[in-house]
PDB file of C-alpha atoms in Angstrom:
ATOM      1  CA  UNK A 142      19.011   4.899 -16.506  1.00 82.00           C
ATOM      2  CA  UNK A 143      18.182   8.273 -18.184  1.00 82.00           C
ATOM      3  CA  UNK A 144      21.090  10.023 -16.603  1.00 88.00           C
ATOM      4  CA  UNK A 145      23.398   7.143 -17.764  1.00 90.00           C
ATOM      5  CA  UNK A 146      22.237   7.881 -21.330  1.00 92.00           C
ATOM      6  CA  UNK A 147      22.865  11.426 -20.767  1.00 94.00           C
ATOM      7  CA  UNK A 148      26.096  11.607 -18.977  1.00 94.00           C
ATOM      8  CA  UNK A 149      27.646   7.936 -18.962  1.00 94.00           C
ATOM      9  CA  UNK A 150      28.038   5.323 -16.602  1.00 92.00           C
ATOM     10  CA  UNK A 151      29.421   7.533 -13.914  1.00 92.00           C
ATOM     11  CA  UNK A 152      26.668   9.957 -14.082  1.00 93.00           C
ATOM     12  CA  UNK A 153      24.088   7.527 -13.882  1.00 90.00           C
ATOM     13  CA  UNK A 154      25.886   6.090 -10.753  1.00 92.00           C
ATOM     14  CA  UNK A 155      25.858   9.766  -9.090  1.00 93.00           C
ATOM     15  CA  UNK A 156      22.176  10.276  -9.984  1.00 91.00           C
ATOM     16  CA  UNK A 157      21.137   7.002  -8.578  1.00 91.00           C
ATOM     17  CA  UNK A 158      22.822   7.460  -5.336  1.00 93.00           C
ATOM     18  CA  UNK A 159      21.663  11.085  -5.109  1.00 92.00           C
ATOM     19  CA  UNK A 160      17.925   9.666  -5.500  1.00 90.00           C
ATOM     20  CA  UNK A 161      18.664   6.786  -3.136  1.00 93.00           C
ATOM     21  CA  UNK A 162      19.737   9.640  -0.515  1.00 93.00           C
ATOM     22  CA  UNK A 163      16.424  11.061  -0.928  1.00 91.00           C
ATOM     23  CA  UNK A 164      14.201   7.796  -1.084  1.00 92.00           C
ATOM     24  CA  UNK A 165      15.889   6.734   2.426  1.00 94.00           C
ATOM     25  CA  UNK A 166      15.956  10.231   4.157  1.00 94.00           C
ATOM     26  CA  UNK A 167      12.278  11.289   3.034  1.00 92.00           C
ATOM     27  CA  UNK A 168      10.292   8.453   4.623  1.00 93.00           C
ATOM     28  CA  UNK A 169      12.466   8.682   7.607  1.00 95.00           C
ATOM     29  CA  UNK A 170      11.570  12.518   7.895  1.00 93.00           C
ATOM     30  CA  UNK A 171       7.769  11.745   7.048  1.00 93.00           C
ATOM     31  CA  UNK A 172       7.676   8.838   9.871  1.00 94.00           C
ATOM     32  CA  UNK A 173       8.559  11.201  12.440  1.00 92.00           C
ATOM     33  CA  UNK A 174       5.838  13.660  11.286  1.00 89.00           C
ATOM     34  CA  UNK A 175       3.223  10.688  11.192  1.00 91.00           C
ATOM     35  CA  UNK A 176       4.088   9.735  14.490  1.00 91.00           C
ATOM     36  CA  UNK A 177       3.752  13.519  15.865  1.00 86.00           C
ATOM     37  CA  UNK A 178       0.358  13.555  14.130  1.00 83.00           C
ATOM     38  CA  UNK A 179      -0.935  10.308  16.074  1.00 85.00           C
ATOM     39  CA  UNK A 180       0.039  11.784  19.320  1.00 84.00           C
ATOM     40  CA  UNK A 181      -1.066  14.957  18.579  1.00 76.00           C
ATOM     41  CA  UNK A 182      -4.430  13.905  17.434  1.00 77.00           C
ATOM     42  CA  UNK A 183      -4.552  11.715  20.713  1.00 79.00           C
ATOM     43  CA  UNK A 184      -5.088   8.774  18.144  1.00 81.00           C
ATOM     44  CA  UNK A 185      -2.799   6.994  20.595  1.00 85.00           C
ATOM     45  CA  UNK A 186      -1.632   7.763  24.557  1.00 86.00           C
ATOM     46  CA  UNK A 187       0.719  10.736  24.670  1.00 81.00           C
ATOM     47  CA  UNK A 188       3.405   8.789  26.456  1.00 85.00           C
ATOM     48  CA  UNK A 189       3.544   6.112  24.052  1.00 90.00           C
ATOM     49  CA  UNK A 190       7.476   5.687  23.255  1.00 92.00           C
ATOM     50  CA  UNK A 191       8.072   7.689  20.092  1.00 92.00           C
ATOM     51  CA  UNK A 192      10.638   5.409  18.438  1.00 94.00           C
ATOM     52  CA  UNK A 193       8.566   2.465  18.932  1.00 94.00           C
ATOM     53  CA  UNK A 194       5.778   4.164  17.151  1.00 94.00           C
ATOM     54  CA  UNK A 195       7.902   5.140  14.333  1.00 95.00           C
ATOM     55  CA  UNK A 196       9.258   1.416  14.117  1.00 95.00           C
ATOM     56  CA  UNK A 197       5.505   0.077  14.159  1.00 95.00           C
ATOM     57  CA  UNK A 198       4.701   2.664  11.123  1.00 94.00           C
ATOM     58  CA  UNK A 199       7.981   1.146   9.207  1.00 95.00           C
ATOM     59  CA  UNK A 200       7.014  -2.415  10.132  1.00 95.00           C
ATOM     60  CA  UNK A 201       3.351  -2.026   8.893  1.00 93.00           C
ATOM     61  CA  UNK A 202       3.903  -0.118   5.861  1.00 91.00           C
ATOM     62  CA  UNK A 203       6.809  -1.749   4.672  1.00 93.00           C
ATOM     63  CA  UNK A 204       5.017  -4.832   5.270  1.00 92.00           C
ATOM     64  CA  UNK A 205       2.146  -4.241   2.952  1.00 89.00           C
ATOM     65  CA  UNK A 206       4.622  -3.197   0.235  1.00 89.00           C
ATOM     66  CA  UNK A 207       6.200  -6.772   0.633  1.00 90.00           C
ATOM     67  CA  UNK A 208       2.957  -8.422   0.590  1.00 88.00           C
ATOM     68  CA  UNK A 209       2.048  -7.202  -2.901  1.00 83.00           C
ATOM     69  CA  UNK A 210       2.609  -4.175  -5.321  1.00 79.00           C
ATOM     70  CA  UNK A 211      -1.260  -4.532  -6.503  1.00 79.00           C
ATOM     71  CA  UNK A 212      -2.418  -4.163  -2.711  1.00 78.00           C
ATOM     72  CA  UNK A 213       0.112  -1.449  -1.943  1.00 78.00           C
ATOM     73  CA  UNK A 214      -0.957   0.755  -4.871  1.00 80.00           C
ATOM     74  CA  UNK A 215      -4.640   0.228  -4.458  1.00 85.00           C
ATOM     75  CA  UNK A 216      -4.367   1.701  -0.728  1.00 84.00           C
ATOM     76  CA  UNK A 217      -2.131   4.482  -1.787  1.00 83.00           C
ATOM     77  CA  UNK A 218      -4.635   5.698  -3.971  1.00 87.00           C
ATOM     78  CA  UNK A 219      -7.191   5.350  -1.565  1.00 89.00           C
ATOM     79  CA  UNK A 220      -5.131   7.517   0.849  1.00 87.00           C
ATOM     80  CA  UNK A 221      -4.134   9.903  -1.782  1.00 85.00           C
ATOM     81  CA  UNK A 222      -7.763  10.502  -2.829  1.00 89.00           C
ATOM     82  CA  UNK A 223      -8.607  11.527   0.887  1.00 90.00           C
ATOM     83  CA  UNK A 224      -5.609  13.886   0.863  1.00 86.00           C
ATOM     84  CA  UNK A 225      -6.919  15.650  -2.479  1.00 88.00           C
ATOM     85  CA  UNK A 226     -10.022  15.721  -0.954  1.00 91.00           C
ATOM     86  CA  UNK A 227      -8.573  17.580   2.306  1.00 91.00           C
ATOM     87  CA  UNK A 228      -7.045  20.081  -0.290  1.00 91.00           C
ATOM     88  CA  UNK A 229     -10.023  20.730  -2.073  1.00 92.00           C
ATOM     89  CA  UNK A 230     -11.914  21.378   1.379  1.00 93.00           C
ATOM     90  CA  UNK A 231      -9.036  23.858   2.179  1.00 93.00           C
ATOM     91  CA  UNK A 232      -9.412  25.779  -0.823  1.00 94.00           C
ATOM     92  CA  UNK A 233     -13.157  26.076  -0.663  1.00 93.00           C
ATOM     93  CA  UNK A 234     -12.895  27.336   2.990  1.00 94.00           C
ATOM     94  CA  UNK A 235      -9.987  29.769   1.816  1.00 93.00           C
ATOM     95  CA  UNK A 236     -10.928  31.421  -1.310  1.00 93.00           C
ATOM     96  CA  UNK A 237     -13.634  33.530   0.260  1.00 93.00           C
ATOM     97  CA  UNK A 238     -11.166  34.997   2.895  1.00 92.00           C
ATOM     98  CA  UNK A 239      -8.297  35.592  -0.190  1.00 91.00           C
ATOM     99  CA  UNK A 240      -6.724  39.153   0.307  1.00 88.00           C
ATOM    100  CA  UNK A 241      -3.935  39.476  -2.631  1.00 86.00           C
ATOM    101  CA  UNK A 242      -2.376  42.249  -0.374  1.00 84.00           C
ATOM    102  CA  UNK A 243      -1.231  39.716   2.436  1.00 81.00           C
ATOM    103  CA  UNK A 244       0.579  37.692  -0.468  1.00 79.00           C
ATOM    104  CA  UNK A 245       3.518  40.329  -0.493  1.00 79.00           C
ATOM    105  CA  UNK A 246       7.004  38.806  -0.107  1.00 81.00           C
ATOM    106  CA  UNK A 247       8.447  40.285   3.379  1.00 80.00           C
ATOM    107  CA  UNK A 248      12.102  39.268   2.490  1.00 85.00           C
ATOM    108  CA  UNK A 249      12.120  40.146  -1.307  1.00 85.00           C
ATOM    109  CA  UNK A 250      14.283  37.667  -3.341  1.00 88.00           C
ATOM    110  CA  UNK A 251      16.511  36.631  -0.566  1.00 90.00           C
ATOM    111  CA  UNK A 252      13.604  35.436   0.997  1.00 85.00           C
ATOM    112  CA  UNK A 253      12.359  33.239  -2.319  1.00 83.00           C
ATOM    113  CA  UNK A 254      16.058  31.870  -2.295  1.00 88.00           C
ATOM    114  CA  UNK A 255      15.776  30.929   1.426  1.00 85.00           C
ATOM    115  CA  UNK A 256      12.682  29.237   1.132  1.00 82.00           C
ATOM    116  CA  UNK A 257      13.911  27.233  -2.003  1.00 82.00           C
ATOM    117  CA  UNK A 258      14.248  23.963  -0.299  1.00 77.00           C
ATOM    118  CA  UNK A 259      10.571  23.873   0.937  1.00 75.00           C
ATOM    119  CA  UNK A 260       9.626  24.682  -2.321  1.00 79.00           C
ATOM    120  CA  UNK A 261      11.242  21.825  -3.685  1.00 78.00           C
ATOM    121  CA  UNK A 262       9.115  19.689  -1.241  1.00 75.00           C
ATOM    122  CA  UNK A 263       6.189  20.506  -3.199  1.00 77.00           C
ATOM    123  CA  UNK A 264       7.657  18.162  -5.814  1.00 81.00           C
ATOM    124  CA  UNK A 265       9.748  16.059  -4.198  1.00 75.00           C
ATOM    125  CA  UNK A 266       9.402  12.574  -5.430  1.00 76.00           C
ATOM    126  CA  UNK A 267       7.559  13.273  -8.591  1.00 84.00           C
ATOM    127  CA  UNK A 268      10.527  11.621 -10.407  1.00 79.00           C
ATOM    128  CA  UNK A 269       9.733   8.273  -8.687  1.00 80.00           C
ATOM    129  CA  UNK A 270       6.689   7.737 -11.370  1.00 85.00           C
ATOM    130  CA  UNK A 271       9.356   6.710 -13.797  1.00 84.00           C
ATOM    131  CA  UNK A 272      10.051   3.868 -11.181  1.00 80.00           C
ATOM    132  CA  UNK A 273       6.641   2.231 -11.937  1.00 83.00           C
ATOM    133  CA  UNK A 274       7.939   1.109 -15.686  1.00 83.00           C
ATOM    134  CA  UNK A 275       8.787  -2.371 -14.143  1.00 77.00           C
ATOM    135  CA  UNK A 276       5.093  -2.740 -13.450  1.00 80.00           C
ATOM    136  CA  UNK A 277       3.294  -0.968 -15.986  1.00 85.00           C
ATOM    137  CA  UNK A 278       1.326  -2.756 -18.805  1.00 88.00           C
ATOM    138  CA  UNK A 279       2.561  -0.387 -21.537  1.00 92.00           C
ATOM    139  CA  UNK A 280       5.519   1.671 -20.086  1.00 91.00           C
ATOM    140  CA  UNK A 281       5.957   3.794 -23.513  1.00 91.00           C
ATOM    141  CA  UNK A 282       2.484   5.099 -23.297  1.00 93.00           C
ATOM    142  CA  UNK A 283       1.555   5.061 -19.702  1.00 93.00           C
ATOM    143  CA  UNK A 284       4.690   6.544 -18.061  1.00 91.00           C
ATOM    144  CA  UNK A 285       4.580   9.735 -19.942  1.00 92.00           C
ATOM    145  CA  UNK A 286       0.944  10.207 -19.069  1.00 94.00           C
ATOM    146  CA  UNK A 287       1.683   9.363 -15.482  1.00 92.00           C
ATOM    147  CA  UNK A 288       4.799  11.744 -15.335  1.00 91.00           C
ATOM    148  CA  UNK A 289       2.888  14.724 -17.191  1.00 94.00           C
ATOM    149  CA  UNK A 290      -0.391  14.169 -15.157  1.00 93.00           C
ATOM    150  CA  UNK A 291       1.452  13.928 -12.006  1.00 91.00           C
ATOM    151  CA  UNK A 292       3.232  17.234 -12.672  1.00 92.00           C
ATOM    152  CA  UNK A 293       0.108  18.818 -13.382  1.00 94.00           C
ATOM    153  CA  UNK A 294      -1.425  18.156 -10.142  1.00 90.00           C
ATOM    154  CA  UNK A 295       1.415  19.190  -8.334  1.00 89.00           C
ATOM    155  CA  UNK A 296       1.574  22.474 -10.104  1.00 91.00           C
ATOM    156  CA  UNK A 297      -2.243  22.874  -9.510  1.00 91.00           C
ATOM    157  CA  UNK A 298      -2.537  21.836  -5.718  1.00 89.00           C
ATOM    158  CA  UNK A 299       0.976  23.456  -5.015  1.00 88.00           C
ATOM    159  CA  UNK A 300      -0.395  26.616  -6.178  1.00 89.00           C
ATOM    160  CA  UNK A 301      -3.367  26.544  -4.373  1.00 89.00           C
ATOM    161  CA  UNK A 302      -1.579  25.947  -1.105  1.00 87.00           C
ATOM    162  CA  UNK A 303       1.010  28.507  -1.782  1.00 86.00           C
ATOM    163  CA  UNK A 304      -1.414  31.285  -2.990  1.00 89.00           C
ATOM    164  CA  UNK A 305      -4.510  30.836  -0.586  1.00 91.00           C
ATOM    165  CA  UNK A 306      -2.600  29.961   2.408  1.00 90.00           C
ATOM    166  CA  UNK A 307      -0.520  33.333   2.403  1.00 88.00           C
ATOM    167  CA  UNK A 308      -3.407  35.248   1.019  1.00 90.00           C
ATOM    168  CA  UNK A 309      -5.577  34.410   4.376  1.00 91.00           C
ATOM    169  CA  UNK A 310      -2.823  34.608   6.880  1.00 87.00           C
ATOM    170  CA  UNK A 311       0.094  36.666   5.130  1.00 85.00           C
ATOM    171  CA  UNK A 312       3.341  35.404   3.840  1.00 82.00           C
ATOM    172  CA  UNK A 313       5.354  36.325   7.156  1.00 79.00           C
ATOM    173  CA  UNK A 314       2.868  34.157   9.060  1.00 83.00           C
ATOM    174  CA  UNK A 315       3.275  31.252   6.865  1.00 81.00           C
ATOM    175  CA  UNK A 316       6.985  31.324   7.279  1.00 76.00           C
ATOM    176  CA  UNK A 317       6.695  30.578  10.889  1.00 79.00           C
ATOM    177  CA  UNK A 318       3.642  28.140  10.610  1.00 78.00           C
ATOM    178  CA  UNK A 319       4.137  24.378  10.949  1.00 72.00           C
ATOM    179  CA  UNK A 320       0.616  23.604  10.105  1.00 78.00           C
ATOM    180  CA  UNK A 321      -0.121  26.282   7.620  1.00 83.00           C
ATOM    181  CA  UNK A 322      -3.298  25.097   5.927  1.00 87.00           C
ATOM    182  CA  UNK A 323      -4.877  24.478   9.580  1.00 88.00           C
ATOM    183  CA  UNK A 324      -3.849  27.836  10.935  1.00 89.00           C
ATOM    184  CA  UNK A 325      -5.290  29.720   7.739  1.00 90.00           C
ATOM    185  CA  UNK A 326      -8.595  28.083   8.221  1.00 92.00           C
ATOM    186  CA  UNK A 327      -8.651  28.870  12.096  1.00 91.00           C
ATOM    187  CA  UNK A 328      -7.712  32.472  11.131  1.00 90.00           C
ATOM    188  CA  UNK A 329     -10.510  32.497   8.642  1.00 90.00           C
ATOM    189  CA  UNK A 330     -12.826  31.298  11.724  1.00 92.00           C
ATOM    190  CA  UNK A 331     -13.664  28.151   9.882  1.00 93.00           C
ATOM    191  CA  UNK A 332     -12.360  25.626  12.940  1.00 91.00           C
ATOM    192  CA  UNK A 333     -14.933  22.641  11.792  1.00 92.00           C
ATOM    193  CA  UNK A 334     -12.996  22.606   8.388  1.00 93.00           C
ATOM    194  CA  UNK A 335      -9.885  22.933  10.196  1.00 90.00           C
ATOM    195  CA  UNK A 336     -10.276  20.086  11.956  1.00 90.00           C
ATOM    196  CA  UNK A 337     -11.157  18.031   9.018  1.00 91.00           C
ATOM    197  CA  UNK A 338      -8.130  19.297   7.233  1.00 90.00           C
ATOM    198  CA  UNK A 339      -5.959  18.490   9.951  1.00 86.00           C
ATOM    199  CA  UNK A 340      -7.033  14.609  10.375  1.00 86.00           C
ATOM    200  CA  UNK A 341      -6.839  14.296   6.483  1.00 86.00           C
ATOM    201  CA  UNK A 342      -3.223  15.880   6.607  1.00 81.00           C
ATOM    202  CA  UNK A 343      -2.392  12.762   8.194  1.00 85.00           C
ATOM    203  CA  UNK A 344      -3.692  10.849   5.047  1.00 85.00           C
ATOM    204  CA  UNK A 345      -1.365  12.968   2.878  1.00 83.00           C
ATOM    205  CA  UNK A 346       1.698  12.358   4.947  1.00 86.00           C
ATOM    206  CA  UNK A 347       0.991   8.609   4.582  1.00 88.00           C
ATOM    207  CA  UNK A 348       0.283   8.686   0.899  1.00 85.00           C
ATOM    208  CA  UNK A 349       3.902  10.505   0.879  1.00 86.00           C
ATOM    209  CA  UNK A 350       5.366   7.921   2.810  1.00 91.00           C
ATOM    210  CA  UNK A 351       3.922   5.099   1.005  1.00 88.00           C
ATOM    211  CA  UNK A 352       5.059   6.330  -2.352  1.00 87.00           C
ATOM    212  CA  UNK A 353       8.433   7.239  -1.176  1.00 90.00           C
ATOM    213  CA  UNK A 354       8.877   3.682   0.105  1.00 92.00           C
ATOM    214  CA  UNK A 355       7.679   2.216  -3.265  1.00 90.00           C
ATOM    215  CA  UNK A 356       9.974   4.355  -5.285  1.00 89.00           C
ATOM    216  CA  UNK A 357      12.712   3.966  -2.870  1.00 92.00           C
ATOM    217  CA  UNK A 358      13.083   0.183  -3.000  1.00 93.00           C
ATOM    218  CA  UNK A 359      12.443   0.145  -6.948  1.00 90.00           C
ATOM    219  CA  UNK A 360      15.407   2.595  -7.382  1.00 91.00           C
ATOM    220  CA  UNK A 361      17.550   0.329  -5.062  1.00 94.00           C
ATOM    221  CA  UNK A 362      16.491  -2.549  -7.110  1.00 93.00           C
ATOM    222  CA  UNK A 363      17.404  -0.826 -10.392  1.00 89.00           C
ATOM    223  CA  UNK A 364      20.777   0.164  -9.083  1.00 92.00           C
ATOM    224  CA  UNK A 365      21.421  -3.165  -7.959  1.00 94.00           C
ATOM    225  CA  UNK A 366      20.321  -4.899 -11.509  1.00 91.00           C
ATOM    226  CA  UNK A 367      22.483  -2.442 -13.235  1.00 89.00           C
ATOM    227  CA  UNK A 368      25.541  -3.545 -11.141  1.00 91.00           C
ATOM    228  CA  UNK A 369      25.949  -0.264  -8.794  1.00 92.00           C
ATOM    229  CA  UNK A 370      24.840  -1.784  -5.761  1.00 93.00           C
ATOM    230  CA  UNK A 371      25.201  -5.713  -4.641  1.00 94.00           C
ATOM    231  CA  UNK A 372      22.965  -8.001  -6.492  1.00 94.00           C
ATOM    232  CA  UNK A 373      21.484  -9.458  -3.377  1.00 94.00           C
ATOM    233  CA  UNK A 374      19.683  -6.222  -3.266  1.00 94.00           C
ATOM    234  CA  UNK A 375      17.543  -7.236  -6.487  1.00 92.00           C
ATOM    235  CA  UNK A 376      16.156 -10.376  -5.081  1.00 92.00           C
ATOM    236  CA  UNK A 377      12.419 -10.694  -5.296  1.00 92.00           C
ATOM    237  CA  UNK A 378       9.907 -12.805  -3.530  1.00 87.00           C
ATOM    238  CA  UNK A 379       7.079 -15.183  -4.466  1.00 86.00           C
ATOM    239  CA  UNK A 380       5.013 -12.140  -4.880  1.00 83.00           C
ATOM    240  CA  UNK A 381       7.474 -10.425  -7.393  1.00 85.00           C
ATOM    241  CA  UNK A 382       8.228  -7.557  -4.762  1.00 89.00           C
ATOM    242  CA  UNK A 383      12.013  -6.707  -3.940  1.00 92.00           C
ATOM    243  CA  UNK A 384      11.627  -7.555  -0.488  1.00 93.00           C
ATOM    244  CA  UNK A 385      15.348  -7.276   0.203  1.00 95.00           C
ATOM    245  CA  UNK A 386      15.519  -3.624  -0.921  1.00 95.00           C
ATOM    246  CA  UNK A 387      12.434  -2.743   0.950  1.00 95.00           C
ATOM    247  CA  UNK A 388      14.025  -4.319   3.985  1.00 96.00           C
ATOM    248  CA  UNK A 389      17.041  -2.399   3.548  1.00 96.00           C
ATOM    249  CA  UNK A 390      15.555   0.653   3.070  1.00 96.00           C
ATOM    250  CA  UNK A 391      13.333   0.397   6.138  1.00 95.00           C
ATOM    251  CA  UNK A 392      16.219  -0.572   8.319  1.00 96.00           C
ATOM    252  CA  UNK A 393      18.327   2.409   7.262  1.00 96.00           C
ATOM    253  CA  UNK A 394      15.410   4.677   7.323  1.00 95.00           C
ATOM    254  CA  UNK A 395      14.591   3.645  11.049  1.00 96.00           C
ATOM    255  CA  UNK A 396      18.230   3.787  12.314  1.00 97.00           C
ATOM    256  CA  UNK A 397      18.337   7.561  10.730  1.00 96.00           C
ATOM    257  CA  UNK A 398      15.633   8.449  12.991  1.00 96.00           C
ATOM    258  CA  UNK A 399      17.149   6.975  15.731  1.00 96.00           C
ATOM    259  CA  UNK A 400      20.139   8.677  15.410  1.00 95.00           C
ATOM    260  CA  UNK A 401      19.075  11.975  14.185  1.00 94.00           C
ATOM    261  CA  UNK A 402      15.576  12.171  16.290  1.00 86.00           C
ATOM    262  CA  UNK A 403      14.645  15.480  14.076  1.00 89.00           C
ATOM    263  CA  UNK A 404      12.470  15.368  11.188  1.00 87.00           C
ATOM    264  CA  UNK A 405      13.278  18.530   9.833  1.00 86.00           C
ATOM    265  CA  UNK A 406      16.990  17.647   9.453  1.00 91.00           C
ATOM    266  CA  UNK A 407      16.069  14.630   7.826  1.00 92.00           C
ATOM    267  CA  UNK A 408      13.756  16.471   5.470  1.00 87.00           C
ATOM    268  CA  UNK A 409      16.714  18.792   4.624  1.00 86.00           C
ATOM    269  CA  UNK A 410      18.895  15.719   4.094  1.00 89.00           C
ATOM    270  CA  UNK A 411      16.342  14.335   1.567  1.00 88.00           C
ATOM    271  CA  UNK A 412      16.008  17.710  -0.149  1.00 83.00           C
ATOM    272  CA  UNK A 413      19.777  18.006  -0.460  1.00 84.00           C
ATOM    273  CA  UNK A 414      19.587  14.499  -2.164  1.00 84.00           C
TER     274      UNK A 414
END
């Protein structure tokens, strides 16, 4: 709607479809990361079929969203708080071991540009806050506060992770790490805290998955209601949730995992959107 006001109907269509690509690909990518976390932490047997686990993740979380937005958002808040506690624990443990000399950029400006897709991931999905306008009590007051507040939180936590992780282990090491917070705490000789952050990191992934499913379904619903997508995609159930949009998003997301089977590639697809 914002883009349509600024760039006309076609501009609104292009923006809406690009964001839909993001909101379909990103949960697909995150579902693979969640599944890998379950397997690596031995929450379930290592020989459990990977695609079956991804399918269960989609069914459970989309099912919660279909059941009711209030239930989904309350659970999302609890999960997000646990993830925020993990970030605070990381900052508390890493800060005494920070060394500014290790934060130098090993590849200069070209390295900054190459890392840009990963930098975008810090803020991916923040625009989804606007999609809560349908369910906000006072959107004129609540939505601007929510957008500004969420951006402030992301800037703060993003800088903490970026600076402290590099300050403990070095920028170049962080470039090869698949679990930077955990690796930084292990190098700082804090294995207990590293284990806690590792387990709590699963909550962060689940929070991302939850919020992107929510935003994606509302994006598809809004595009349908605006006439850009088929009208059946804006159908709602007895609990006032856009169940058709949720199911379509889930089916396409799972199909992408089956076809691509690489979370990193799906992540790049989402960032491109």
